[in-house]
Coordinates of C-alpha atoms in Angstrom, one line a residue:
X297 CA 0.0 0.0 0.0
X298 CA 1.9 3.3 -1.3
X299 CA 1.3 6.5 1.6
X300 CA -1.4 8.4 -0.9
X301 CA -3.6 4.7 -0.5
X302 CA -2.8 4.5 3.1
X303 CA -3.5 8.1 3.7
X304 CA -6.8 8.2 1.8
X305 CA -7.8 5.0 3.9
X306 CA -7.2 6.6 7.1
X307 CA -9.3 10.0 6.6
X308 CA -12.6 7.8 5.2
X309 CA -11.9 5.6 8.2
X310 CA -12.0 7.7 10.8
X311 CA -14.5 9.6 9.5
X312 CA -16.7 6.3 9.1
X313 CA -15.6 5.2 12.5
X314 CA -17.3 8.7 14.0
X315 CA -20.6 7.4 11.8
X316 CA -20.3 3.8 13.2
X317 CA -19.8 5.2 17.2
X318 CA -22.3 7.9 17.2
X319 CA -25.2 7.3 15.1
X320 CA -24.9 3.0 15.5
X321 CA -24.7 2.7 11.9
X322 CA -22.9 -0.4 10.1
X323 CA -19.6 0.2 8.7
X324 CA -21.2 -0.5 5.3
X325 CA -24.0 2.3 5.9
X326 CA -21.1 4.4 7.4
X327 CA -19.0 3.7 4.0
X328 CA -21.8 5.7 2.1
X329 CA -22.5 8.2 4.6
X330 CA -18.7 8.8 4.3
X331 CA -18.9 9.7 0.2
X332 CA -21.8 12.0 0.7
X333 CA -19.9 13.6 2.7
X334 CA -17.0 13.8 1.3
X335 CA -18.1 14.8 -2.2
X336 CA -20.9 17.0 -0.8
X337 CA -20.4 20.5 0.7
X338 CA -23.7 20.9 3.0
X339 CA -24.3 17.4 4.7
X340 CA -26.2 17.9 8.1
X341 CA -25.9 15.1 10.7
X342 CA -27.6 14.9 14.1
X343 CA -23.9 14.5 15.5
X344 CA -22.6 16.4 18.6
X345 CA -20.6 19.2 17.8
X346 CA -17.2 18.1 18.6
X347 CA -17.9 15.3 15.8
X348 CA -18.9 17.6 13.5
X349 CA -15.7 19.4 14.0
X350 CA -13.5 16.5 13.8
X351 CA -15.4 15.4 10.9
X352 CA -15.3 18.5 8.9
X353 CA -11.6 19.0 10.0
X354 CA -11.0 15.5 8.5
X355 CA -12.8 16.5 5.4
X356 CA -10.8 19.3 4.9
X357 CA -7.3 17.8 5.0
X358 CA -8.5 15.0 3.0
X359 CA -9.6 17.5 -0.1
X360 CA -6.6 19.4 0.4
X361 CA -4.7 16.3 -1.0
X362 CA -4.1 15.0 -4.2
X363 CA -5.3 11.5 -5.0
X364 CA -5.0 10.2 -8.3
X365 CA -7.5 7.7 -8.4
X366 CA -5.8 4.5 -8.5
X367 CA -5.0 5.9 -5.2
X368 CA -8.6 6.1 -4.0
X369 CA -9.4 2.7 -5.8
X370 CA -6.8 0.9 -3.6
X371 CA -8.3 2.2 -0.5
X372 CA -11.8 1.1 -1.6
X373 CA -10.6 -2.1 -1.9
X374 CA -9.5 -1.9 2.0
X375 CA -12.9 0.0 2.7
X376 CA -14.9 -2.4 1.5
X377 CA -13.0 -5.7 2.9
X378 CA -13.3 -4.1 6.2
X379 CA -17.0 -3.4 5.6
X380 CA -17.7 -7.1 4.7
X381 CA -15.6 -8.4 7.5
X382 CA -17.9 -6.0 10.0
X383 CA -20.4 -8.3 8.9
X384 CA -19.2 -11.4 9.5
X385 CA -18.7 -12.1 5.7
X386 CA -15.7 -13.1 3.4
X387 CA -15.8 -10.5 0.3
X388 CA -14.6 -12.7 -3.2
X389 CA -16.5 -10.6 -5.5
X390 CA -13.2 -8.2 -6.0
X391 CA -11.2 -8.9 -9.1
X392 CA -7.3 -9.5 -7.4
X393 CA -5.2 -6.6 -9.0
X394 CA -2.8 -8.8 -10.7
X395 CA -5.9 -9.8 -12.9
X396 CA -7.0 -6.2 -13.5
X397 CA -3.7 -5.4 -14.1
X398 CA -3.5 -7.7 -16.8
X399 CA -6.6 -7.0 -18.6
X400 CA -5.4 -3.5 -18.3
X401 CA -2.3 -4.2 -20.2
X402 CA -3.9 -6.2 -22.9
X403 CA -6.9 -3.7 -23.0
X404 CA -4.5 -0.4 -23.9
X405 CA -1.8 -2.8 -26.0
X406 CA -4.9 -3.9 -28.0
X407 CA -7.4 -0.5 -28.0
X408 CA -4.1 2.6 -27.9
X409 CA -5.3 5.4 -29.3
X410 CA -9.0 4.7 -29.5
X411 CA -12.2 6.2 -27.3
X412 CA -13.8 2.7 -26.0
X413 CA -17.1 2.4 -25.1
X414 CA -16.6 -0.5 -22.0
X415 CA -19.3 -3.5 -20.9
X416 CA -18.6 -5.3 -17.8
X417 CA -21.5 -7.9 -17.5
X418 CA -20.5 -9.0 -14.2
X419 CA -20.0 -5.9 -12.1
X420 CA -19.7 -6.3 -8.6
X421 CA -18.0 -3.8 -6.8
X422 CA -16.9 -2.7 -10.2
X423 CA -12.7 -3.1 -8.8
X424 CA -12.0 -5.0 -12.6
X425 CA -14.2 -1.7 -14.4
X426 CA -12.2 0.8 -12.5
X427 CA -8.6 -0.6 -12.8
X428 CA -9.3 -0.9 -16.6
X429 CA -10.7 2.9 -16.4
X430 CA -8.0 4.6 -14.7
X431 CA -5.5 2.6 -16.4
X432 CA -6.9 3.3 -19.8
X433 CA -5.6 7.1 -21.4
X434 CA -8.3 7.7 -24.5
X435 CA -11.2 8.6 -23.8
X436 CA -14.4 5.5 -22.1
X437 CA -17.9 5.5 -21.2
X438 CA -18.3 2.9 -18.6
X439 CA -21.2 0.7 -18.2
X440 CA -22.0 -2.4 -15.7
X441 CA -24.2 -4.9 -15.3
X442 CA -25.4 -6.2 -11.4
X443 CA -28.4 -7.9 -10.0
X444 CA -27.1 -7.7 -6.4
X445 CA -28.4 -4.5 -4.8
X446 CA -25.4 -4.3 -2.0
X447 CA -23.0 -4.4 -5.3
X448 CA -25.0 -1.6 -7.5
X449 CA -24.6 0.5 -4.4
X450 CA -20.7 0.1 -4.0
X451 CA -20.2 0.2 -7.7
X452 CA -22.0 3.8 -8.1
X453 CA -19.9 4.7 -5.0
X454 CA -16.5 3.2 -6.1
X455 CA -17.1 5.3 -9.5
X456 CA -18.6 9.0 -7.7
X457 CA -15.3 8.8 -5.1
X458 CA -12.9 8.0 -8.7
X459 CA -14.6 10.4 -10.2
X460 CA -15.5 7.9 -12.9
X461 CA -18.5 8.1 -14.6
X462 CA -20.6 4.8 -14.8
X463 CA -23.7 3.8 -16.0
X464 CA -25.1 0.6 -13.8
X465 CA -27.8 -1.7 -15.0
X466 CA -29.5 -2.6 -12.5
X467 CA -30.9 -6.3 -13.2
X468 CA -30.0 -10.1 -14.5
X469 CA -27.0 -10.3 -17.3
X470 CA -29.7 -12.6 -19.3
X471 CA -31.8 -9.4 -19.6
X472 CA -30.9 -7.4 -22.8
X473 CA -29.5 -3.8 -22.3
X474 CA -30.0 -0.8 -24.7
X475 CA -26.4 0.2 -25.5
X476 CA -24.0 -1.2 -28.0
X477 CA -19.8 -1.2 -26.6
X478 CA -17.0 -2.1 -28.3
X479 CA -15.4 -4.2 -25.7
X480 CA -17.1 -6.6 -23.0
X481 CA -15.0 -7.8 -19.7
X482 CA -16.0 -9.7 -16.9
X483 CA -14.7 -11.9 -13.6
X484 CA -17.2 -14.5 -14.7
X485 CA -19.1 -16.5 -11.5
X486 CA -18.7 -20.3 -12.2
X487 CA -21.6 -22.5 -11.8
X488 CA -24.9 -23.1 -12.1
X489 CA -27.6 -20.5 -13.2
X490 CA -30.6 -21.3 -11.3
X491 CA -33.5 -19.7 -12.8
X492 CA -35.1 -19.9 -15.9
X493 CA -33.5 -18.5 -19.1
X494 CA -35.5 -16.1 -20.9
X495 CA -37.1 -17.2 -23.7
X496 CA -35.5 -14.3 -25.9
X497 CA -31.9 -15.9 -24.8
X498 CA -29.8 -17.1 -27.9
X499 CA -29.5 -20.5 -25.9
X500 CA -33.1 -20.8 -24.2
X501 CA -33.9 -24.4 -26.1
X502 CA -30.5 -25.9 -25.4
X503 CA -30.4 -26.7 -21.8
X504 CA -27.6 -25.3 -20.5
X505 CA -27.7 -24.0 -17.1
X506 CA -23.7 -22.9 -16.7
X507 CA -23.7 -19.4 -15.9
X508 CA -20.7 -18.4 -18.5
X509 CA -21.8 -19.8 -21.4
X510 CA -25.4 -17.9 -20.6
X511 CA -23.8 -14.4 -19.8
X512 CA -21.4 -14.9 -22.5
X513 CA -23.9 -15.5 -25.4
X514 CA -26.7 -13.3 -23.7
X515 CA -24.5 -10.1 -24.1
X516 CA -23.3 -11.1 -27.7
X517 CA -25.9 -8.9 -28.7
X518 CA -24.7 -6.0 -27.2
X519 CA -21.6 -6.1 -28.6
X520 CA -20.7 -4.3 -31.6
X521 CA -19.6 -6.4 -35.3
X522 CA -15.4 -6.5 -34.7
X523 CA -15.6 -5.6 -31.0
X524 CA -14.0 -7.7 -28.4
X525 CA -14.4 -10.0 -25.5
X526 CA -12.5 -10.2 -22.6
X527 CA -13.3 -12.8 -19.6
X528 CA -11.7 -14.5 -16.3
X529 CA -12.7 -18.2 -16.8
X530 CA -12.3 -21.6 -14.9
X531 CA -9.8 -23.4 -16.5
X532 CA -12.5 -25.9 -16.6
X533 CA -14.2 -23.7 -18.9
X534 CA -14.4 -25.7 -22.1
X535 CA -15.5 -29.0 -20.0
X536 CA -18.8 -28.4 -19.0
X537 CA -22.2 -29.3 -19.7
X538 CA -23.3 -27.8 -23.0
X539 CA -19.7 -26.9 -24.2
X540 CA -20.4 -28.2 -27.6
X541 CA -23.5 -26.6 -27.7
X542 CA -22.2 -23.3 -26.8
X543 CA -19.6 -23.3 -29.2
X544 CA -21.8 -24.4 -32.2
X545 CA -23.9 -21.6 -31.6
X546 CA -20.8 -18.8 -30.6
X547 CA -19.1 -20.1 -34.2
X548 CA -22.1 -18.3 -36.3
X549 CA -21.2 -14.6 -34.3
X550 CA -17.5 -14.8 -32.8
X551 CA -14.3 -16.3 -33.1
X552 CA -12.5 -17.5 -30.0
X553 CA -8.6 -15.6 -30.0
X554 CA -7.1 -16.4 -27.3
X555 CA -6.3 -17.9 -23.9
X556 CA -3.7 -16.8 -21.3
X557 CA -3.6 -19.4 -18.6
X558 CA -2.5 -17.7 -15.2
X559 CA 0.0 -19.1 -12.5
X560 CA -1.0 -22.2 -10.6
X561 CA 0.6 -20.5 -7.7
X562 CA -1.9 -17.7 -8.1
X563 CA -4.8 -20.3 -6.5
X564 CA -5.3 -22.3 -3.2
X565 CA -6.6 -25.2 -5.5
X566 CA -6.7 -26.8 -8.8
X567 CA -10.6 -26.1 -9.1
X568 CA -10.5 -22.7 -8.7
X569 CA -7.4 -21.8 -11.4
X570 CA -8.5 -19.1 -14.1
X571 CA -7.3 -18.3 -17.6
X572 CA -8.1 -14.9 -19.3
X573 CA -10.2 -15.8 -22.2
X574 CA -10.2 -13.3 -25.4
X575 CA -12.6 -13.5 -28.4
X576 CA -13.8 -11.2 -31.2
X577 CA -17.5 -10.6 -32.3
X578 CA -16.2 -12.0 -35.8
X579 CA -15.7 -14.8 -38.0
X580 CA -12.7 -16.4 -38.8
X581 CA -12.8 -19.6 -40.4
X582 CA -9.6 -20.5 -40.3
X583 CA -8.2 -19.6 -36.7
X584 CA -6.8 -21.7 -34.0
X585 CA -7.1 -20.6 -30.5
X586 CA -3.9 -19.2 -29.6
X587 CA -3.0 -20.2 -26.3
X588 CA -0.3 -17.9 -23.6
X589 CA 0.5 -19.9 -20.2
X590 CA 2.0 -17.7 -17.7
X591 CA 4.3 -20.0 -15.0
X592 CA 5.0 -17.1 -12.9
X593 CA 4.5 -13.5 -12.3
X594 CA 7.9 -13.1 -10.3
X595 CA 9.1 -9.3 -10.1
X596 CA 12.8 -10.5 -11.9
X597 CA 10.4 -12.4 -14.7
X598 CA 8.0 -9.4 -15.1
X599 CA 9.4 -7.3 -18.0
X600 CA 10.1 -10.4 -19.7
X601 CA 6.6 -11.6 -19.3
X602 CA 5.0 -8.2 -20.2
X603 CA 6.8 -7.9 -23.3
X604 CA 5.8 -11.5 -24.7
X605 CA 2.1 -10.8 -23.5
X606 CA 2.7 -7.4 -25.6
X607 CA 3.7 -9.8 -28.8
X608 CA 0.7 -12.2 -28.2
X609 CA -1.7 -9.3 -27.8
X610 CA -0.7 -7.8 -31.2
X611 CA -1.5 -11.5 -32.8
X612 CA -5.1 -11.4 -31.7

């Protein structure tokens, strides 16, 4: 954690700490409580005054700095971990950084110099959107897609404290949406999709219940001709129930590009490794999935690694 993080962490915390003592809100409630006040001049608070002082004092200081806002995304993460441990509950749904790092590196090797209108169908707190955002240096209109109230609520605060503009969908990825984006990401959940597929899903007739190969082919649609796809996959990914079926029907729209398989070391468990999976909403008839296995992401490796990911990138 560089000081800017660290600093930025402490001024939200204390001021959420005041929230949490004196008004016996959650740390989550006090998380929100905390933006408004921090990105709003003329918040009133039935607080005693001394709070009040401390709290507009902390205010202060904290707007007198300079946070870029990888800065302030960093300390979000910490925010929010220590919200969901305040409640007793282990918090999976953020993207690890060495992921969003790496779809960051293959999003501005692949899209430099371009404006990028930016789909991710499986928000959450919205960690993988916002490292790709503040990473990314043409211009981007953000958009997500989440279900899960909590999430929507920490997505549109992640993006008001980075100053990033986002657009949140509020419902089910099998829903359509109205916009069309050049480039779809997502830290896909693996399993089983419980409900019942719309009938107006691509793959409503075939049976298939695993939640990637639904998301994936319900926000084909949305996705413009020659625009990308870029999603964290099981490495189990092409083994599941339906896998033929799903690619029959994904060869008549896109072309699957490529596969970088991450570090074993990266996981607890063999079930739970994850590849970066790349595709193009086009055909190509004649292409082989190229495939980029990554056996470590040691510091004295790095620049090595970076610049063959660099040469696979410009392949796809």
């Amino acid at each position: 954690m560089n000081n800017k993080t660290e600093l930025y962490f402490d001024f939200f915390d204390e001021i959420a700490m005041i929230l949490v003592s004196e008004l016996g809100l959650s740390y989550l409630e006090a998380f929100h409580k905390t933006k408004e006040i921090i990105l709003e001049d003329d918040w009133e608070l039935n607080l005693p005054h001394e709070e009040i002082v401390k709290i507009t004092t902390l205010t202060k200081a904290l707007n007198k700095e300079t946070f870029t806002q990888e800065d302030i995304r960093l300390a979000l993460q910490l925010l929010t971990v220590k919200a969901y441990q305040a409640m007793n509950q282990k918090l999976s749904l953020m993207t690890p950084d060495t992921v969003n790092y790496l779809f960051s590196r293959i999003i501005n090797r692949k899209f430099s110099g371009q404006s990028l209108t930016i789909l991710d169908i499986n928000l959450g707190t919205s960690n993988l959107l916002q490292t790709v955002a503040n990473h990314f240096p043409g211009d981007k209109e953000l958009i997500g897609i989440e279900l899960n109230p909590v999430l929507v609520q920490l997505a549109a605060s992640w993006a008001d404290l980075q100053n990033n503009e986002l657009k949140i969908y509020w419902q089910d990825v099998m829903t359509p949406i109205h916009d069309l984006v050049d480039l779809e990401i997502g830290d896909l959940d693996d399993g089983i999709y419980e409900k019942t597929v719309p009938p107006s899903h691509p793959l409503a007739t075939t049976k298939i219940t695993y939640y990637p190969y639904l998301a994936i082919s319900s926000q084909l649609a949305n996705l413009k001709d020659q625009g990308y796809f870029i999603y964290l996959v099981n490495n189990d990914f092409f083994n599941q129930p339906g896998a033929q079926l799903f690619r029959n029907f994904l060869n008549n729209w896109a072309t699957l590009l490529g596969l970088i398989v991450l570090p074993e070391t990266m996981f607890q468990s063999e079930k739970q490794r994850k590849s970066i999976l790349i595709g193009k909403k086009t055909i190509l008839n004649a292409w082989d999935l190229l495939i980029f296995p990554i056996a470590n992401l040691s510091k004295s490796q790095l620049p090595t690694l970076l610049a063959k990911l660099d040469q696979f990138t410009d392949k796809l």
